[in-house]
C-alpha cells in the first residue's frame, strides 16, 4: 500500500527511530508498504520515518538500468535493512543526493567512500554488507534518517541558507 511521505520540515524527520525487536507480520507489512511507496514516488531508498513510522528500518533498491522503466527496480532486488549499524567507514567522496522528503532538491553531499554495515533482514537474521560505490552513499543517507538527520543538514552554511529560503518560498506556492 502506498503511504503518504513525510515532507521536510516535518518534526517527525528529527526523531531517533526505535530498534525493531519483533520480526513479525507487522514489520513485513511495513517493509512492503515502504517498497510500494518508494516505487510510486520514484525513489531509490526510503526509511520508515519517511512514512511516519519511527522504527529502524530502511530499504534501498538501486535501478538495474539508467533508463526509467517499471521493471528496473524489482521487489526481489530490494535491500531491506533492519537495525542497520555502520561498523566500518573510511575514505571520502561526494555525491549529488536527493530525498523523497525534500522533493525536487538535489545537492552535493560529503560522505565516506566505503562503509561496512551490519543489519538484520525481515526474518531477523544478521548480515554484513560492504560497498564503496552508490550503495555506500545510499546506506549512509538512509541510516542518517534513523538518527533524525536529513541530507540538507550536511550542506555548508551558505548552501543551507539558500535552500531554506527557496524551500519556504516553494512551500507557499504549493
Ligand atoms: Co532521504
Coordinates of N, CA and C and ligand atoms in Angstrom, one line a residue:
X1 N 0.8 -1.2 0.0 CA 0.0 0.0 0.0 C 0.9 1.2 0.0
X2 N 0.6 2.2 -0.9 CA 1.3 3.4 -1.0 C 0.9 4.3 0.2
X3 N 1.9 4.8 1.0 CA 1.6 5.6 2.1 C 2.1 7.1 1.8
X4 N 1.6 8.0 2.6 CA 2.0 9.4 2.4 C 3.4 9.6 2.9
X5 N 4.1 10.4 2.2 CA 5.5 10.7 2.5 C 5.6 11.9 3.5
X6 N 6.3 11.8 4.5 CA 6.6 12.9 5.5 C 7.6 13.9 4.8
X7 N 7.2 15.1 4.7 CA 8.0 16.1 4.0 C 8.6 17.1 4.9
X8 N 9.9 17.4 4.6 CA 10.6 18.5 5.4 C 9.9 19.8 5.4
X9 N 9.8 20.5 6.5 CA 10.5 20.3 7.8 C 9.6 19.7 8.8
X10 N 8.8 18.7 8.5 CA 8.0 18.0 9.5 C 8.9 17.5 10.6
X11 N 8.5 17.7 11.8 CA 9.3 17.4 13.0 C 9.6 15.9 13.2
X12 N 8.8 15.1 12.6 CA 9.0 13.6 12.7 C 10.3 13.2 12.1
X13 N 10.8 14.0 11.1 CA 12.0 13.6 10.4 C 13.2 13.8 11.4
X14 N 13.0 14.5 12.5 CA 14.0 14.7 13.5 C 14.1 13.5 14.6
X15 N 13.1 12.7 14.6 CA 13.1 11.6 15.6 C 14.2 10.6 15.4
X16 N 14.7 10.1 16.5 CA 15.6 9.0 16.5 C 14.7 7.7 16.6
X17 N 14.8 6.9 15.5 CA 13.9 5.8 15.4 C 14.3 4.7 16.4
X18 N 13.3 3.9 16.7 CA 13.5 2.8 17.7 C 13.9 1.5 17.1
X19 N 14.6 0.8 17.9 CA 15.1 -0.5 17.4 C 13.9 -1.5 17.2
X20 N 14.0 -2.3 16.1 CA 13.0 -3.3 15.9 C 13.4 -4.5 16.7
X21 N 12.4 -5.0 17.5 CA 12.7 -6.1 18.4 C 11.9 -7.4 17.9
X22 N 10.8 -7.2 17.3 CA 9.9 -8.3 16.9 C 9.8 -8.3 15.3
X23 N 10.2 -9.5 14.8 CA 10.2 -9.6 13.3 C 8.9 -10.4 12.9
X24 N 7.8 -9.7 13.0 CA 6.5 -10.3 12.7 C 5.9 -9.8 11.5
X25 N 4.6 -10.1 11.3 CA 3.8 -9.7 10.1 C 3.7 -8.2 10.0
X26 N 3.8 -7.5 11.2 CA 3.6 -6.1 11.2 C 4.8 -5.4 10.5
X27 N 6.0 -5.9 10.8 CA 7.2 -5.3 10.2 C 7.3 -5.7 8.7
X28 N 6.8 -6.9 8.4 CA 6.8 -7.3 7.0 C 5.8 -6.4 6.2
X29 N 4.7 -6.1 6.8 CA 3.7 -5.2 6.1 C 4.3 -3.8 5.9
X30 N 5.1 -3.4 7.0 CA 5.7 -2.0 6.9 C 6.7 -2.0 5.7
X31 N 7.6 -3.0 5.6 CA 8.6 -3.1 4.6 C 7.9 -3.1 3.2
X32 N 6.8 -3.8 3.1 CA 6.1 -3.9 1.8 C 5.5 -2.6 1.4
X33 N 4.9 -1.9 2.4 CA 4.4 -0.5 2.2 C 5.5 0.4 1.8
X34 N 6.6 0.3 2.4 CA 7.8 1.2 2.1 C 8.2 1.0 0.6
X35 N 8.2 -0.3 0.2 CA 8.6 -0.6 -1.2 C 7.5 0.0 -2.1
X36 N 6.3 -0.2 -1.9 CA 5.2 0.4 -2.7 C 5.3 1.9 -2.8
X37 N 5.6 2.5 -1.7 CA 5.7 4.0 -1.6 C 6.9 4.5 -2.4
X38 N 8.0 3.8 -2.1 CA 9.3 4.2 -2.8 C 9.1 4.1 -4.3
X39 N 8.5 3.1 -4.8 CA 8.3 2.9 -6.3 C 7.4 3.9 -6.8
X40 N 6.3 4.1 -6.1 CA 5.3 5.1 -6.5 C 5.9 6.5 -6.7
X41 N 6.8 6.8 -5.8 CA 7.4 8.2 -5.8 C 8.8 8.2 -6.5
X42 N 9.1 7.2 -7.2 CA 10.4 7.1 -8.0 C 11.6 7.3 -7.1
X43 N 11.7 6.7 -6.0 CA 12.8 6.8 -5.1 C 13.7 5.6 -5.3
X44 N 14.9 5.7 -4.7 CA 15.8 4.5 -4.7 C 16.1 4.0 -3.3
X45 N 15.5 4.8 -2.3 CA 15.7 4.4 -0.9 C 14.6 5.1 -0.1
X46 N 14.3 4.4 1.1 CA 13.3 5.0 2.0 C 13.6 4.5 3.4
X47 N 13.4 5.4 4.4 CA 13.5 5.0 5.8 C 12.0 5.0 6.3
X48 N 11.7 4.2 7.3 CA 10.4 4.0 7.8 C 9.8 5.4 8.3
X49 N 10.7 6.2 8.9 CA 10.2 7.5 9.4 C 9.7 8.4 8.3
X50 N 10.1 8.1 7.1 CA 9.6 8.9 5.9 C 8.1 8.6 5.6
X51 N 7.6 7.5 6.2 CA 6.1 7.3 6.1 C 5.6 7.4 7.5
X52 N 6.3 8.0 8.4 CA 5.8 8.4 9.8 C 6.0 7.3 10.8
X53 N 6.8 6.2 10.5 CA 6.9 5.1 11.5 C 8.4 5.2 12.0
X54 N 8.5 5.5 13.4 CA 9.8 5.7 13.9 C 10.5 4.3 14.3
X55 N 10.7 3.5 13.3 CA 11.4 2.2 13.6 C 12.6 2.1 12.7
X56 N 13.6 1.4 13.2 CA 14.9 1.4 12.5 C 14.8 0.4 11.3
X57 N 14.2 0.8 10.3 CA 14.0 0.0 9.0 C 14.2 0.9 7.8
X58 N 15.1 0.5 6.9 CA 15.3 1.2 5.7 C 15.3 0.2 4.5
X59 N 14.9 0.7 3.3 CA 15.0 -0.1 2.1 C 15.8 0.7 1.1
X60 N 16.5 -0.1 0.2 CA 17.3 0.5 -0.9 C 17.0 -0.4 -2.1
X61 N 16.8 0.3 -3.2 CA 16.6 -0.5 -4.5 C 17.2 0.3 -5.6
X62 N 18.4 0.0 -6.0 CA 19.1 0.7 -7.0 C 18.7 0.2 -8.4
X63 N 18.2 1.1 -9.2 CA 17.6 0.6 -10.5 C 18.7 -0.1 -11.3
X64 N 18.2 -1.2 -12.0 CA 19.1 -2.0 -12.8 C 19.7 -1.3 -14.0
X65 N 19.0 -0.4 -14.5 CA 19.4 0.3 -15.7 C 19.2 1.8 -15.5
X66 N 19.9 2.6 -16.3 CA 19.8 4.0 -16.2 C 18.4 4.4 -16.7
X67 N 17.9 3.7 -17.7 CA 16.6 4.0 -18.3 C 15.5 3.7 -17.3
X68 N 14.6 4.7 -17.2 CA 13.4 4.5 -16.3 C 12.5 3.5 -17.0
X69 N 12.2 2.4 -16.3 CA 11.1 1.6 -16.7 C 10.6 0.8 -15.5
X70 N 9.4 0.4 -15.6 CA 8.7 -0.2 -14.4 C 9.4 -1.5 -13.9
X71 N 10.3 -2.1 -14.7 CA 10.9 -3.3 -14.3 C 12.3 -3.1 -13.7
X72 N 12.8 -1.9 -13.7 CA 14.2 -1.6 -13.3 C 14.4 -1.7 -11.8
X73 N 13.3 -1.8 -11.0 CA 13.5 -1.9 -9.5 C 12.6 -3.1 -9.0
X74 N 12.9 -4.3 -9.5 CA 12.0 -5.4 -9.0 C 12.1 -5.6 -7.5
X75 N 11.0 -6.0 -6.9 CA 11.0 -6.1 -5.5 C 12.0 -7.0 -4.9
X76 N 12.3 -8.1 -5.6 CA 13.3 -9.1 -5.1 C 14.7 -8.5 -5.0
X77 N 14.9 -7.3 -5.7 CA 16.2 -6.7 -5.6 C 16.3 -5.7 -4.5
X78 N 15.3 -5.6 -3.7 CA 15.3 -4.6 -2.6 C 16.1 -5.1 -1.4
X79 N 17.0 -4.2 -1.0 CA 17.8 -4.5 0.2 C 17.0 -3.9 1.4
X80 N 16.5 -4.8 2.2 CA 15.8 -4.5 3.4 C 16.7 -4.5 4.6
X81 N 16.9 -3.4 5.3 CA 17.8 -3.4 6.4 C 17.1 -3.0 7.7
X82 N 17.1 -3.9 8.6 CA 16.5 -3.6 9.9 C 17.6 -3.4 10.9
X83 N 17.5 -2.4 11.8 CA 18.5 -2.1 12.8 C 20.0 -2.0 12.2
X84 N 20.1 -1.3 11.1 CA 21.4 -1.2 10.5 C 22.4 -0.4 11.3
X85 N 23.7 -0.9 11.4 CA 24.7 -0.2 12.1 C 25.9 -0.1 11.2
X86 N 26.5 1.1 11.0 CA 27.8 1.2 10.3 C 28.9 0.8 11.2
X87 N 29.6 -0.3 10.8 CA 30.6 -0.8 11.7 C 32.0 -0.5 11.2
X88 N 32.1 0.0 10.0 CA 33.4 0.5 9.4 C 33.1 1.6 8.4
X89 N 33.8 2.6 8.4 CA 33.7 3.6 7.4 C 35.0 4.3 7.2
X90 N 35.4 4.5 5.9 CA 36.6 5.2 5.6 C 36.6 5.8 4.2
X91 N 37.6 6.7 4.0 CA 37.7 7.3 2.7 C 36.7 8.5 2.6
X92 N 36.7 9.2 1.6 CA 35.8 10.3 1.4 C 35.4 10.4 -0.1
X93 N 34.1 10.8 -0.2 CA 33.6 11.0 -1.6 C 32.5 12.0 -1.5
X94 N 31.9 12.4 -2.6 CA 30.8 13.3 -2.5 C 29.9 12.9 -3.7
X95 N 28.6 13.2 -3.5 CA 27.6 12.7 -4.5 C 26.4 13.6 -4.5
X96 N 25.8 13.8 -5.6 CA 24.6 14.6 -5.6 C 23.4 13.8 -5.2
X97 N 22.9 14.1 -4.0 CA 21.8 13.3 -3.4 C 20.4 14.0 -3.5
X98 N 19.4 13.2 -3.4 CA 18.1 13.7 -3.3 C 17.4 12.9 -2.3
X99 N 16.1 13.3 -1.9 CA 15.4 12.6 -0.9 C 13.9 12.8 -1.1
X100 N 13.1 11.8 -1.0 CA 11.7 11.9 -1.2 C 11.0 12.8 -0.2
X101 N 11.7 13.1 1.0 CA 11.1 14.0 1.9 C 11.5 15.5 1.6
X102 N 12.4 15.7 0.6 CA 12.7 17.0 0.2 C 12.6 17.0 -1.3
X103 N 11.4 16.8 -1.8 CA 11.3 16.5 -3.3 C 11.8 17.7 -4.2
X104 N 12.5 17.3 -5.2 CA 12.9 18.3 -6.2 C 14.3 18.9 -5.9
X105 N 14.9 18.6 -4.7 CA 16.1 19.2 -4.3 C 17.2 18.2 -4.5
X106 N 18.3 18.6 -5.2 CA 19.5 17.7 -5.3 C 20.7 18.5 -5.0
X107 N 21.5 18.0 -4.1 CA 22.7 18.8 -3.6 C 23.8 17.8 -3.4
X108 N 25.0 18.3 -3.6 CA 26.2 17.5 -3.4 C 26.5 17.4 -1.9
X109 N 26.7 16.1 -1.4 CA 26.9 15.9 0.0 C 28.2 15.1 0.2
X110 N 29.0 15.4 1.2 CA 30.2 14.7 1.5 C 29.8 13.4 2.3
X111 N 30.4 12.3 1.9 CA 30.2 11.0 2.6 C 31.5 10.2 2.6
X112 N 31.5 9.2 3.4 CA 32.6 8.2 3.4 C 32.5 7.4 2.1
X113 N 33.6 7.1 1.6 CA 33.7 6.3 0.3 C 33.2 4.8 0.6
X114 N 33.7 4.3 1.7 CA 33.5 2.9 1.9 C 32.8 2.7 3.3
X115 N 31.8 1.9 3.3 CA 31.2 1.5 4.6 C 30.9 0.0 4.7
X116 N 31.0 -0.5 5.9 CA 30.6 -1.8 6.2 C 29.4 -1.7 7.2
X117 N 28.3 -2.4 6.9 CA 27.1 -2.2 7.7 C 26.6 -3.6 8.1
X118 N 26.3 -3.7 9.4 CA 25.6 -4.9 9.9 C 24.1 -4.6 10.1
X119 N 23.3 -5.5 9.7 CA 21.9 -5.3 9.7 C 21.1 -6.6 9.9
X120 N 19.8 -6.6 10.1 CA 19.0 -7.8 10.1 C 18.0 -7.7 9.0
X121 N 17.7 -8.9 8.5 CA 16.7 -8.9 7.4 C 15.3 -9.1 8.1
X122 N 14.3 -9.3 7.2 CA 12.9 -9.3 7.8 C 12.6 -10.5 8.7
X123 N 13.5 -11.5 8.6 CA 13.3 -12.7 9.4 C 14.1 -12.5 10.7
X124 N 14.9 -11.5 10.8 CA 15.7 -11.3 12.0 C 17.1 -11.8 11.9
X125 N 17.5 -12.4 10.7 CA 18.8 -12.9 10.6 C 19.8 -11.7 10.3
X126 N 21.0 -11.9 10.9 CA 22.0 -10.9 10.8 C 22.9 -11.0 9.5
X127 N 23.2 -9.9 8.9 CA 24.1 -9.9 7.7 C 25.1 -8.8 7.8
X128 N 26.1 -8.9 7.0 CA 27.1 -7.8 6.9 C 27.2 -7.5 5.4
X129 N 27.2 -6.2 5.0 CA 27.3 -5.9 3.6 C 28.3 -4.7 3.6
X130 N 29.2 -4.7 2.5 CA 30.1 -3.6 2.4 C 30.1 -3.1 1.0
X131 N 30.3 -1.8 0.8 CA 30.3 -1.2 -0.6 C 31.1 0.1 -0.6
X132 N 31.6 0.4 -1.8 CA 32.3 1.7 -1.9 C 31.8 2.4 -3.1
X133 N 30.6 2.2 -3.5 CA 30.0 2.8 -4.6 C 28.7 3.5 -4.3
X134 N 27.7 3.5 -5.2 CA 26.5 4.2 -4.9 C 25.7 3.6 -3.7
X135 N 25.8 2.3 -3.5 CA 25.1 1.7 -2.4 C 25.6 2.2 -1.1
X136 N 27.0 2.5 -1.0 CA 27.6 3.0 0.2 C 27.0 4.4 0.5
X137 N 26.8 5.2 -0.5 CA 26.2 6.5 -0.3 C 24.7 6.4 0.2
X138 N 24.0 5.5 -0.5 CA 22.6 5.3 -0.2 C 22.4 4.8 1.3
X139 N 23.3 3.9 1.7 CA 23.2 3.3 3.1 C 23.4 4.5 4.1
X140 N 24.4 5.3 3.8 CA 24.7 6.4 4.8 C 23.5 7.4 4.8
X141 N 22.9 7.7 3.7 CA 21.8 8.6 3.6 C 20.6 8.0 4.4
X142 N 20.3 6.7 4.2 CA 19.1 6.1 4.8 C 19.4 6.0 6.3
X143 N 20.6 5.6 6.7 CA 20.9 5.4 8.1 C 20.8 6.7 8.9
X144 N 21.2 7.8 8.2 CA 21.1 9.1 8.8 C 19.6 9.4 9.2
X145 N 18.7 9.0 8.3 CA 17.2 9.2 8.7 C 16.9 8.6 10.0
X146 N 17.5 7.4 10.3 CA 17.2 6.8 11.6 C 17.7 7.6 12.8
X147 N 18.6 8.4 12.6 CA 19.2 9.3 13.6 C 18.5 10.7 13.6
X148 N 17.5 10.8 12.7 CA 16.8 12.1 12.6 C 17.5 13.2 11.8
X149 N 18.3 12.7 10.9 CA 19.1 13.6 10.0 C 18.7 13.5 8.6
X150 N 18.5 14.7 8.0 CA 18.2 14.8 6.6 C 19.4 15.4 5.8
X151 N 19.6 14.9 4.6 CA 20.8 15.3 3.9 C 21.1 16.8 3.7
X152 N 20.1 17.6 3.7 CA 20.3 19.0 3.5 C 21.0 19.6 4.8
X153 N 20.9 18.9 5.9 CA 21.6 19.4 7.1 C 23.1 19.3 7.0
X154 N 23.6 18.5 6.0 CA 25.0 18.4 5.8 C 25.6 19.4 4.9
X155 N 24.8 20.3 4.3 CA 25.3 21.3 3.4 C 26.0 22.4 4.2
X156 N 26.8 23.1 3.4 CA 27.5 24.3 4.0 C 26.5 25.3 4.5
X157 N 26.9 26.2 5.4 CA 26.1 27.2 6.0 C 25.4 28.0 4.9
X158 N 26.2 28.4 3.9 CA 25.6 29.3 2.8 C 24.6 28.5 1.9
X159 N 25.0 27.3 1.6 CA 24.1 26.5 0.7 C 22.8 26.2 1.5
X160 N 22.9 25.9 2.8 CA 21.8 25.6 3.6 C 20.8 26.8 3.7
X161 N 21.4 28.0 3.9 CA 20.6 29.2 4.0 C 19.8 29.4 2.7
X162 N 20.5 29.2 1.6 CA 19.9 29.4 0.3 C 18.8 28.3 0.1
X163 N 19.0 27.1 0.5 CA 18.0 26.1 0.4 C 16.8 26.5 1.2
X164 N 17.0 26.9 2.5 CA 15.8 27.2 3.4 C 15.0 28.3 2.8
X165 N 15.6 29.3 2.2 CA 14.9 30.4 1.6 C 14.1 30.0 0.5
X166 N 14.7 29.2 -0.4 CA 14.0 28.7 -1.6 C 12.9 27.7 -1.2
X167 N 13.1 26.9 -0.2 CA 12.1 25.9 0.2 C 10.9 26.6 0.8
X168 N 11.1 27.6 1.6 CA 10.0 28.4 2.2 C 9.2 29.0 1.1
X169 N 9.9 29.6 0.1 CA 9.2 30.2 -1.0 C 8.3 29.2 -1.7
X170 N 8.9 28.0 -1.9 CA 8.2 26.9 -2.6 C 7.0 26.4 -1.8
X171 N 7.1 26.3 -0.5 CA 6.0 25.8 0.3 C 4.8 26.7 0.2
X172 N 5.1 28.0 0.1 CA 4.0 29.0 0.0 C 3.2 28.8 -1.3
X173 N 3.9 28.5 -2.4 CA 3.3 28.4 -3.7 C 2.5 27.1 -3.9
X174 N 2.8 26.1 -3.0 CA 2.1 24.8 -3.1 C 0.7 24.9 -2.6
Ligands
LIG1 CO1 16.1 10.6 2.3

